[in-house]
Amino acid sequence: MKSTDVFFVSDRTGITAEALGSSLLSQFESVEFNKIHLSFIDTLDKAIDAVEQVNRASSKAGSPVLVFSTQINHEFRVMMSKSDCVFFDFFDTFISKMERSLELKSSHTAGRLHGLSHNSNYTDRISSINFALGSDDGLGAKSYENADLILIGVSRSGKTPSCLFMALQYGINAANYPLIEQDLDNTRLPESLQPYKHKLFGLTINPIRLQKIRDERRSNSNYASLKQCQNEVKRAEDLYHTNHIPFIDTTQTSIEEISAKIINKLSLR
Amino acid sequence: MKSTDVFFVSDRTGITAEALGSSLLSQFESVEFNKIHLSFIDTLDKAIDAVEQVNRASSKAGSPVLVFSTQINHEFRVMMSKSDCVFFDFFDTFISKMERSLELKSSHTAGRLHGLSHNSNYTDRISSINFALGSDDGLGAKSYENADLILIGVSRSGKTPSCLFMALQYGINAANYPLIEQDLDNTRLPESLQPYKHKLFGLTINPIRLQKIRDERRSNSNYASLKQCQNEVKRAEDLYHTNHIPFIDTTQTSIEEISAKIINKLSLR
């Protein structure tokens, strides 16, 4: 398998450089990419060191390595662009076109945003994390009033990671309600959820996958038996259908996609 | 204040488009950007609708709006590029240069990665989230053995959000240890942490900010008094200094930056 070094270079966290870089790299499945992260390159010494690392890697490989950069500092960016690499400049490539379009000069300041997308501020996100953790601890009904949405699903269907991701990424207050046996005895919505039907979103999962996940937690238990998993999943889906609750299958879906799809469906942005 | 509509268009979650787009927009502080998210544009109908939304916005504004796109589907991308907008193509701009450099054709497949950077796979990240939550529930010492790092700090200094972010973003097992009164009575490291000194990273925070955060939790308590906050923070910092534990001030730092700096410092990638 062809393999090559790839550097992600940034003044700050490098999250944006890696996000776009990795998306682009994923278009070349037949190559193995060895990823090197050069974050917080914000002094001349560090910039010189970064250029040397890149030059060494290219020299060792016998051909120029790839460099994905979100570096904003002009001097450091130029240094890297002149090194022995194929340089992908995520900043400079677009900034001049933006300046022309907006008829303004850019401020060329590093780190105003930290790469991750958030229209909500820091305090909102922290408070949403605390909200998700509180809901997870069984605060339950008390939190539904203030929830932006309530995820429902059987145990281990992916509620908690999704709630946490929505909090961290978007500052959204996502509560969760675990569907237990007695909730699934009929297709009536549990009493505490009934006032919040418009906030509900269901998760489902392939029973075989669920069985594997549960087995890692409580091996050979009834809880982790395939029969139990099949039964719970089927009844949860019946509940969603009967009550017209939108739902998503988490089996093959990343946390990012689950979250983005739910937010999209409930028009939460 | 000048204001303009900005569209983020993607076949998938739109997280990458927003990450890079927002970084670029943050370079123009004097403009108010009204952000519109068009995610999961993966059918002809949705693509037509997206183009119409963009055209309407430009027509209403009297000048072309901005479109940041990570769309991979060739047909939909061309449609958008011909609409009435200033088009920033995060995919096509770089992919040809990559094809030449790698001497390969790209697969033009949407959503192999979902924007967020993760060298770790889905299962790793979920398991790291469970690890962080378990550590948070006081599993404590039991979890330190398997931890990639252990965050220490006084109550509400930012340990939990940072641990969760490192789990979600990087699949890193981050445990946390809250420094309580009795830990701070002297500058000796708490017993249970001593075998893991190389894994420790400290958090500190401005006492006035800490006081505000604590006051929201337990108003007018001794816990939330400025004197108590000053005292705890000072003694925590003494502990870090005496034991040569690296630490970071979380007061003005985003969760992304805290996490990336710690990972950088402990060389965890």
Coordinates of C-alpha atoms in Angstrom, one line a residue:
Chain A
M1 CA 0.0 0.0 0.0
K2 CA 1.3 3.4 -1.0
S3 CA 2.0 5.5 2.1
T4 CA 2.8 9.1 2.7
D5 CA 3.3 11.6 5.6
V6 CA 0.8 14.3 6.0
F7 CA 1.3 17.4 8.2
F8 CA -1.5 19.5 9.8
V9 CA 0.0 22.9 10.6
S10 CA -1.8 25.5 12.6
D11 CA -1.3 28.6 14.8
R12 CA -3.9 27.1 17.1
T13 CA -5.5 23.8 17.8
G14 CA -5.3 22.4 14.3
I15 CA -8.8 21.1 14.5
T16 CA -10.0 22.9 11.3
A17 CA -6.9 21.9 9.4
E18 CA -7.4 18.3 10.3
A19 CA -11.2 18.4 9.7
L20 CA -10.8 19.6 6.1
G21 CA -7.6 17.7 5.4
S22 CA -9.0 14.4 6.6
S23 CA -12.1 14.9 4.5
L24 CA -9.9 15.4 1.4
L25 CA -7.6 12.5 2.3
S26 CA -10.6 10.2 2.7
Q27 CA -11.1 10.5 -1.0
F28 CA -8.0 8.5 -1.6
E29 CA -8.7 5.1 -0.1
S30 CA -5.7 3.3 -1.5
V31 CA -3.2 5.4 0.3
E32 CA -2.1 5.0 3.9
F33 CA -1.6 8.5 5.4
N34 CA 0.7 9.0 8.4
K35 CA -0.7 12.0 10.1
I36 CA 1.5 14.4 12.0
H37 CA -0.1 17.2 14.0
L38 CA 1.9 20.5 14.4
S39 CA -0.4 22.6 16.5
F40 CA 0.2 25.9 18.3
I41 CA 3.0 26.9 15.8
D42 CA 3.0 30.5 17.1
T43 CA 6.6 31.5 17.5
L44 CA 9.5 31.8 15.0
D45 CA 11.4 28.9 16.7
K46 CA 8.4 26.6 16.4
A47 CA 7.9 27.7 12.8
I48 CA 11.5 26.9 11.9
D49 CA 11.3 23.6 13.7
A50 CA 8.0 22.7 11.8
V51 CA 9.7 23.5 8.4
E52 CA 12.7 21.3 9.4
Q53 CA 10.4 18.4 10.3
V54 CA 8.6 18.7 6.9
N55 CA 11.9 18.9 5.0
R56 CA 13.3 15.9 6.8
A57 CA 10.1 13.9 6.1
S58 CA 10.2 14.8 2.4
S59 CA 13.9 14.0 2.2
K60 CA 13.4 10.6 3.8
A61 CA 10.4 9.8 1.6
G62 CA 12.2 10.9 -1.6
S63 CA 9.3 13.1 -2.6
P64 CA 7.5 16.1 -1.1
V65 CA 5.1 15.3 1.7
L66 CA 1.6 16.9 2.0
V67 CA 1.1 19.9 4.3
F68 CA -2.4 21.1 5.2
S69 CA -2.2 24.5 6.8
T70 CA -4.6 27.0 8.5
Q71 CA -1.7 29.2 9.6
I72 CA -2.7 32.8 9.6
N73 CA 0.7 34.4 10.4
H74 CA 2.0 35.6 7.1
E75 CA 5.7 35.1 7.8
F76 CA 5.3 31.5 9.1
R77 CA 3.0 30.6 6.2
V78 CA 5.4 31.8 3.6
M79 CA 8.3 29.9 5.3
M80 CA 6.3 26.7 5.1
S81 CA 5.1 27.3 1.5
K82 CA 8.8 27.5 0.5
S83 CA 9.7 24.2 2.2
D84 CA 10.0 20.9 0.4
C85 CA 6.3 20.0 0.4
V86 CA 3.0 20.0 -1.5
F87 CA 1.4 23.0 0.3
F88 CA -2.4 23.2 0.8
D89 CA -3.1 26.7 2.2
F90 CA -6.6 26.7 3.7
F91 CA -6.3 30.3 4.8
D92 CA -4.7 32.2 2.0
T93 CA -6.5 30.4 -0.8
F94 CA -9.8 31.9 0.2
I95 CA -9.0 35.0 2.2
S96 CA -8.2 37.3 -0.8
K97 CA -11.5 36.3 -2.5
M98 CA -13.3 37.1 0.7
E99 CA -11.6 40.5 1.0
R100 CA -12.7 41.4 -2.5
S101 CA -16.2 40.1 -2.0
L102 CA -16.7 41.9 1.3
E103 CA -14.6 45.0 0.2
L104 CA -12.7 44.8 3.5
K105 CA -9.3 43.8 4.7
S106 CA -9.1 40.8 6.9
S107 CA -7.6 41.2 10.4
H108 CA -5.1 38.4 10.0
T109 CA -5.6 37.5 13.6
A110 CA -5.1 33.9 14.8
G111 CA -7.6 32.1 16.9
R112 CA -10.6 34.3 17.0
L113 CA -12.5 31.1 16.6
H114 CA -11.0 27.7 17.5
G115 CA -12.0 25.7 14.5
L116 CA -15.0 24.0 15.9
S117 CA -18.3 25.4 14.7
H118 CA -20.3 26.9 17.4
N119 CA -22.8 29.6 17.1
S120 CA -23.3 29.4 20.8
N121 CA -20.7 30.7 23.3
Y122 CA -18.5 29.0 25.8
T123 CA -20.9 29.4 28.7
D124 CA -23.8 28.0 26.7
R125 CA -21.8 24.9 25.8
I126 CA -20.6 24.2 29.4
S127 CA -24.1 24.7 30.7
S128 CA -25.5 22.3 28.0
I129 CA -22.9 19.7 29.0
N130 CA -24.0 20.0 32.6
F131 CA -27.6 19.8 31.4
A132 CA -26.9 16.5 29.5
L133 CA -25.0 15.1 32.5
G134 CA -27.8 16.1 34.9
S135 CA -30.4 14.5 32.6
D136 CA -28.3 11.4 32.4
D137 CA -28.1 11.1 36.2
G138 CA -31.9 10.7 36.2
L139 CA -33.0 14.3 36.8
G140 CA -35.4 13.2 34.1
A141 CA -38.7 14.9 34.1
K142 CA -37.4 18.0 35.8
S143 CA -35.1 18.7 32.9
Y144 CA -37.6 18.2 30.1
E145 CA -39.2 21.6 30.4
N146 CA -35.8 23.3 29.6
A147 CA -34.7 20.7 27.0
D148 CA -34.3 21.7 23.4
L149 CA -34.9 18.0 22.6
I150 CA -35.3 14.7 24.4
L151 CA -33.6 11.6 23.0
I152 CA -35.4 8.3 23.7
G153 CA -34.2 4.8 23.2
V154 CA -33.4 1.5 24.8
S155 CA -30.3 1.1 27.0
R156 CA -27.0 1.4 24.9
S157 CA -28.6 2.7 21.8
G158 CA -26.4 5.8 21.8
K159 CA -28.3 8.4 23.7
T160 CA -25.6 9.8 26.0
P161 CA -22.8 10.3 23.4
S162 CA -25.3 12.0 21.1
C163 CA -26.5 14.3 23.9
L164 CA -23.0 15.2 24.9
F165 CA -21.9 15.9 21.3
M166 CA -24.9 18.2 20.7
A167 CA -24.0 20.0 23.9
L168 CA -20.3 20.4 23.1
Q169 CA -20.6 21.2 19.4
Y170 CA -23.8 23.2 19.3
G171 CA -24.7 24.3 22.8
I172 CA -28.0 22.4 22.6
N173 CA -29.7 21.2 25.7
A174 CA -30.4 17.5 25.0
A175 CA -32.1 15.4 27.6
N176 CA -32.5 11.7 27.4
Y177 CA -35.1 9.2 28.5
P178 CA -34.1 5.5 28.6
L179 CA -36.9 3.2 27.5
I180 CA -37.1 0.4 30.0
E181 CA -39.2 -2.8 30.1
Q182 CA -42.3 -1.2 31.6
D183 CA -42.3 1.6 29.0
L184 CA -42.4 -1.0 26.3
D185 CA -45.2 -3.1 27.6
N186 CA -47.6 -1.2 25.3
T187 CA -47.2 1.4 22.6
R188 CA -48.5 4.3 24.8
L189 CA -45.9 7.1 25.4
P190 CA -44.6 7.1 29.0
E191 CA -46.6 9.6 31.0
S192 CA -43.7 11.9 31.8
L193 CA -42.9 12.4 28.1
Q194 CA -46.5 13.1 27.0
P195 CA -46.3 16.9 27.4
Y196 CA -43.1 17.1 25.4
K197 CA -44.1 15.0 22.3
H198 CA -42.8 17.7 19.9
K199 CA -39.3 17.5 21.5
L200 CA -38.9 13.7 21.2
F201 CA -36.5 12.0 18.9
G202 CA -36.0 8.2 18.9
L203 CA -32.9 6.2 18.5
T204 CA -32.8 2.6 17.2
I205 CA -30.0 0.1 16.6
N206 CA -29.5 -3.2 15.0
P207 CA -30.2 -5.9 17.7
I208 CA -27.1 -7.9 16.9
R209 CA -24.9 -4.8 17.3
L210 CA -26.8 -3.9 20.5
Q211 CA -26.2 -7.4 21.8
K212 CA -22.5 -7.0 21.3
I213 CA -22.4 -3.7 23.1
R214 CA -24.4 -4.9 26.0
D215 CA -22.4 -8.1 26.3
E216 CA -19.2 -6.0 26.9
R217 CA -21.0 -4.4 29.8
R218 CA -22.7 -7.4 31.4
S219 CA -21.6 -10.6 29.8
N220 CA -24.0 -13.5 29.4
S221 CA -26.8 -11.6 31.2
N222 CA -30.4 -11.7 30.1
Y223 CA -29.9 -7.9 29.4
A224 CA -27.3 -8.8 26.8
S225 CA -29.2 -11.7 25.2
L226 CA -30.0 -11.4 21.5
K227 CA -33.6 -12.3 22.2
Q228 CA -34.0 -9.5 24.8
C229 CA -32.3 -7.0 22.4
Q230 CA -34.5 -8.0 19.5
N231 CA -37.5 -7.7 21.6
E232 CA -36.7 -4.3 23.1
V233 CA -35.7 -2.8 19.7
K234 CA -38.8 -4.1 18.0
R235 CA -41.1 -2.7 20.7
A236 CA -39.2 0.7 20.8
E237 CA -39.7 1.0 17.0
D238 CA -43.4 0.1 17.4
L239 CA -43.7 2.9 20.0
Y240 CA -42.0 5.4 17.6
H241 CA -44.3 4.4 14.7
T242 CA -47.5 4.5 16.7
N243 CA -46.8 7.9 18.2
H244 CA -45.3 9.4 15.0
I245 CA -41.9 10.0 16.6
P246 CA -39.1 10.6 14.2
F247 CA -36.2 8.2 14.7
I248 CA -32.8 7.3 13.4
D249 CA -30.8 4.0 13.2
T250 CA -27.5 4.6 15.0
T251 CA -25.9 1.3 13.9
Q252 CA -23.8 2.6 11.0
T253 CA -24.0 6.3 11.8
S254 CA -21.3 8.5 13.5
I255 CA -22.1 10.6 16.5
E256 CA -21.6 13.7 14.3
E257 CA -24.1 12.4 11.7
I258 CA -26.7 11.4 14.3
S259 CA -26.5 14.8 15.9
A260 CA -26.6 16.8 12.7
K261 CA -29.5 14.8 11.4
I262 CA -31.6 15.3 14.5
I263 CA -30.8 19.0 14.6
N264 CA -31.7 19.2 11.0
K265 CA -35.0 17.3 11.4
L266 CA -36.1 19.3 14.5
S267 CA -34.9 22.6 12.9
L268 CA -32.9 23.4 16.0
R269 CA -30.5 25.9 14.3
Chain B
M1 CA -22.9 47.3 11.0
K2 CA -22.6 45.6 7.6
S3 CA -24.4 42.3 7.5
T4 CA -24.5 39.5 5.0
D5 CA -26.0 36.0 4.7
V6 CA -23.6 33.1 4.6
F7 CA -24.6 29.5 3.6
F8 CA -22.7 26.4 4.6
V9 CA -23.6 23.7 2.1
S10 CA -22.7 20.0 2.4
D11 CA -23.7 16.5 1.4
R12 CA -23.3 15.5 5.0
T13 CA -23.2 17.1 8.4
G14 CA -21.7 20.4 7.3
I15 CA -19.3 20.4 10.3
T16 CA -16.2 20.8 8.1
A17 CA -17.7 23.6 6.0
E18 CA -18.7 25.5 9.1
A19 CA -15.3 24.9 10.8
L20 CA -13.3 26.4 8.0
G21 CA -15.9 28.9 6.9
S22 CA -16.2 30.3 10.5
S23 CA -12.5 30.5 10.9
L24 CA -12.3 32.6 7.7
L25 CA -15.3 34.7 8.7
S26 CA -13.7 35.5 12.0
Q27 CA -11.1 37.5 10.1
F28 CA -13.8 40.1 9.4
E29 CA -14.9 41.4 12.7
S30 CA -16.8 44.4 11.4
V31 CA -19.4 42.3 9.5
E32 CA -22.4 40.6 11.0
F33 CA -22.8 37.2 9.4
N34 CA -26.2 35.5 9.3
K35 CA -25.3 31.8 9.0
I36 CA -27.6 29.4 7.3
H37 CA -26.8 25.7 7.4
L38 CA -27.8 23.5 4.5
S39 CA -26.7 20.0 5.5
F40 CA -27.4 16.6 4.0
I41 CA -28.0 18.1 0.5
D42 CA -27.8 14.7 -1.1
T43 CA -30.7 14.6 -3.6
L44 CA -31.4 16.6 -6.8
D45 CA -34.6 18.0 -5.1
K46 CA -32.6 19.3 -2.1
A47 CA -29.9 20.7 -4.4
I48 CA -32.4 22.6 -6.4
D49 CA -34.0 23.9 -3.3
A50 CA -30.6 25.0 -1.9
V51 CA -29.8 26.9 -5.1
E52 CA -33.1 28.6 -4.9
Q53 CA -32.6 29.6 -1.3
V54 CA -29.2 31.1 -2.2
N55 CA -30.6 33.0 -5.2
R56 CA -33.5 34.4 -3.1
A57 CA -31.1 35.6 -0.4
S58 CA -28.8 37.3 -3.0
S59 CA -31.8 38.9 -4.7
K60 CA -33.1 40.2 -1.4
A61 CA -29.7 41.5 -0.4
G62 CA -29.1 43.1 -3.7
S63 CA -25.6 41.5 -4.0
P64 CA -24.3 37.9 -4.1
V65 CA -24.3 36.1 -0.7
L66 CA -21.4 33.9 0.4
V67 CA -21.5 30.1 0.0
F68 CA -19.0 27.8 1.7
S69 CA -19.3 24.3 0.3
T70 CA -17.8 20.9 1.0
Q71 CA -20.1 19.3 -1.5
I72 CA -18.6 16.3 -3.2
N73 CA -21.3 15.5 -5.7
H74 CA -20.1 17.0 -9.0
E75 CA -23.5 17.8 -10.4
F76 CA -24.8 19.5 -7.3
R77 CA -21.6 21.5 -6.9
V78 CA -21.7 22.8 -10.4
M79 CA -25.3 23.9 -9.9
M80 CA -24.4 25.8 -6.8
S81 CA -21.3 27.4 -8.4
K82 CA -23.6 28.8 -11.2
S83 CA -26.1 30.3 -8.7
D84 CA -26.0 33.9 -7.7
C85 CA -23.3 33.7 -5.0
V86 CA -19.7 34.1 -4.2
F87 CA -18.7 30.4 -4.2
F88 CA -16.0 29.0 -1.9
D89 CA -15.4 25.4 -2.9
F90 CA -13.5 23.7 -0.2
F91 CA -13.6 20.4 -2.0
D92 CA -12.7 21.1 -5.7
T93 CA -10.2 23.8 -4.9
F94 CA -7.8 21.2 -3.4
I95 CA -8.8 17.9 -4.8
S96 CA -7.2 18.3 -8.3
K97 CA -3.8 19.3 -6.7
M98 CA -4.1 16.3 -4.5
E99 CA -4.8 14.0 -7.4
R100 CA -1.7 15.3 -9.2
S101 CA 0.4 15.0 -6.2
L102 CA -0.7 11.5 -5.3
E103 CA -0.9 10.5 -8.9
L104 CA -4.3 9.0 -8.2
K105 CA -7.9 9.7 -9.0
S106 CA -10.1 10.6 -6.0
S107 CA -13.1 8.5 -5.3
H108 CA -15.5 11.4 -5.1
T109 CA -17.5 9.6 -2.4
A110 CA -19.4 11.7 0.2
G111 CA -19.1 11.2 3.9
R112 CA -16.3 8.7 4.3
L113 CA -15.3 10.9 7.1
H114 CA -17.8 13.1 8.8
G115 CA -15.8 16.3 9.2
L116 CA -14.6 16.0 12.7
S117 CA -11.1 14.9 13.0
H118 CA -10.6 11.5 14.6
N119 CA -7.8 9.1 14.1
S120 CA -9.6 6.9 16.5
N121 CA -12.7 4.9 15.4
Y122 CA -16.2 5.1 16.6
T123 CA -15.9 2.4 19.2
D124 CA -12.8 4.0 20.8
R125 CA -14.6 7.3 21.1
I126 CA -17.7 5.8 22.7
S127 CA -15.6 3.8 25.1
S128 CA -13.6 7.0 26.0
I129 CA -16.8 8.8 26.7
N130 CA -17.9 6.0 29.0
F131 CA -14.5 6.1 30.6
A132 CA -14.8 9.8 31.3
L133 CA -18.3 9.5 32.7
G134 CA -17.2 6.5 34.8
S135 CA -14.2 8.5 36.2
D136 CA -16.5 11.4 36.8
D137 CA -18.8 9.2 38.9
G138 CA -16.0 8.6 41.3
L139 CA -14.6 5.3 39.9
G140 CA -11.5 7.3 40.5
A141 CA -8.4 5.3 41.4
K142 CA -9.7 2.2 39.6
S143 CA -9.6 4.1 36.3
Y144 CA -6.2 5.7 36.6
E145 CA -4.4 2.6 35.4
N146 CA -6.1 2.7 32.0
A147 CA -6.2 6.5 31.7
D148 CA -4.2 8.2 29.0
L149 CA -4.1 11.2 31.3
I150 CA -5.6 12.4 34.6
L151 CA -6.9 16.0 34.9
I152 CA -6.7 17.5 38.3
G153 CA -8.2 20.7 39.6
V154 CA -10.6 22.3 42.1
S155 CA -14.3 21.9 41.7
R156 CA -15.6 23.7 38.6
S157 CA -12.3 24.5 37.1
G158 CA -13.3 22.7 33.8
K159 CA -12.2 19.1 34.2
T160 CA -15.4 17.3 33.0
P161 CA -16.0 19.3 29.8
S162 CA -12.3 18.9 28.9
C163 CA -12.3 15.2 29.6
L164 CA -15.5 14.7 27.5
F165 CA -14.1 16.8 24.6
M166 CA -10.9 14.8 24.5
A167 CA -13.0 11.6 24.4
L168 CA -15.3 12.7 21.7
Q169 CA -12.8 14.4 19.5
Y170 CA -9.7 12.3 19.9
G171 CA -10.8 9.0 21.6
I172 CA -8.5 9.7 24.5
N173 CA -9.2 8.2 27.9
A174 CA -9.1 11.2 30.3
A175 CA -9.8 10.6 34.0
N176 CA -10.3 13.4 36.4
Y177 CA -9.5 13.9 40.1
P178 CA -11.2 16.8 41.9
L179 CA -8.9 18.5 44.5
I180 CA -10.8 18.8 47.7
E181 CA -10.0 20.6 50.9
Q182 CA -8.0 17.8 52.5
D183 CA -5.9 17.4 49.3
L184 CA -4.9 21.0 49.6
D185 CA -3.9 21.0 53.3
N186 CA -0.3 20.4 52.2
T187 CA 1.6 20.4 48.9
R188 CA 2.0 16.6 48.9
L189 CA 0.3 14.8 46.0
P190 CA -2.7 12.8 47.1
E191 CA -1.8 9.2 47.7
S192 CA -3.9 7.7 44.9
L193 CA -2.3 9.9 42.3
Q194 CA 1.3 9.3 43.2
P195 CA 1.9 6.2 41.0
Y196 CA 0.6 8.2 38.0
K197 CA 2.5 11.5 38.2
H198 CA 3.5 11.3 34.6
K199 CA -0.2 11.3 33.6
L200 CA -1.2 14.3 35.6
F201 CA -2.2 17.7 34.1
G202 CA -3.5 20.5 36.3
L203 CA -6.2 23.0 35.6
T204 CA -6.4 26.4 37.2
I205 CA -8.8 29.3 36.8
N206 CA -9.2 32.9 37.8
P207 CA -10.8 33.0 41.3
I208 CA -13.3 35.7 40.4
R209 CA -14.5 33.7 37.5
L210 CA -14.6 30.5 39.6
Q211 CA -16.7 32.4 42.2
K212 CA -19.2 33.3 39.5
I213 CA -19.5 29.8 38.2
R214 CA -19.9 28.3 41.7
D215 CA -22.4 30.9 42.7
E216 CA -24.7 29.8 39.9
R217 CA -24.6 26.3 41.4
R218 CA -24.8 27.1 45.1
S219 CA -25.6 30.7 45.7
N220 CA -24.2 32.5 48.8
S221 CA -22.5 29.3 50.0
N222 CA -19.0 29.2 51.6
Y223 CA -18.2 27.0 48.6
A224 CA -18.9 29.9 46.3
S225 CA -17.3 32.7 48.4
L226 CA -14.5 34.6 46.8
K227 CA -12.2 33.9 49.8
Q228 CA -12.7 30.2 49.4
C229 CA -12.1 30.3 45.7
Q230 CA -8.9 32.3 46.1
N231 CA -7.7 30.0 48.7
E232 CA -8.4 26.8 46.8
V233 CA -6.9 28.1 43.6
K234 CA -3.7 29.4 45.3
R235 CA -3.2 26.1 47.1
A236 CA -3.9 24.0 43.9
E237 CA -1.3 26.1 42.0
D238 CA 1.2 25.6 44.9
L239 CA 0.6 21.8 44.6
Y240 CA 1.3 22.0 40.8
H241 CA 4.5 24.0 41.3
T242 CA 5.9 21.9 44.1
N243 CA 5.3 18.6 42.2
H244 CA 6.3 19.9 38.7
I245 CA 2.9 19.2 37.3
P246 CA 2.2 21.1 34.0
F247 CA -1.0 23.1 34.2
I248 CA -3.1 25.5 32.2
D249 CA -5.4 28.4 33.0
T250 CA -8.9 27.7 31.7
T251 CA -10.3 31.2 32.3
Q252 CA -10.0 32.6 28.8
T253 CA -9.4 29.3 27.0
S254 CA -11.9 27.3 24.9
I255 CA -12.5 23.6 25.6
E256 CA -10.9 23.0 22.2
E257 CA -7.8 24.8 23.1
I258 CA -7.5 23.4 26.6
S259 CA -7.7 19.9 25.1
A260 CA -5.4 20.5 22.2
K261 CA -2.8 22.1 24.5
I262 CA -2.8 19.2 27.0
I263 CA -2.6 16.6 24.2
N264 CA 0.3 18.6 22.7
K265 CA 2.1 18.9 26.0
L266 CA 1.7 15.3 26.9
S267 CA 2.5 14.2 23.4
L268 CA -0.6 12.0 23.3
R269 CA -1.0 11.9 19.5

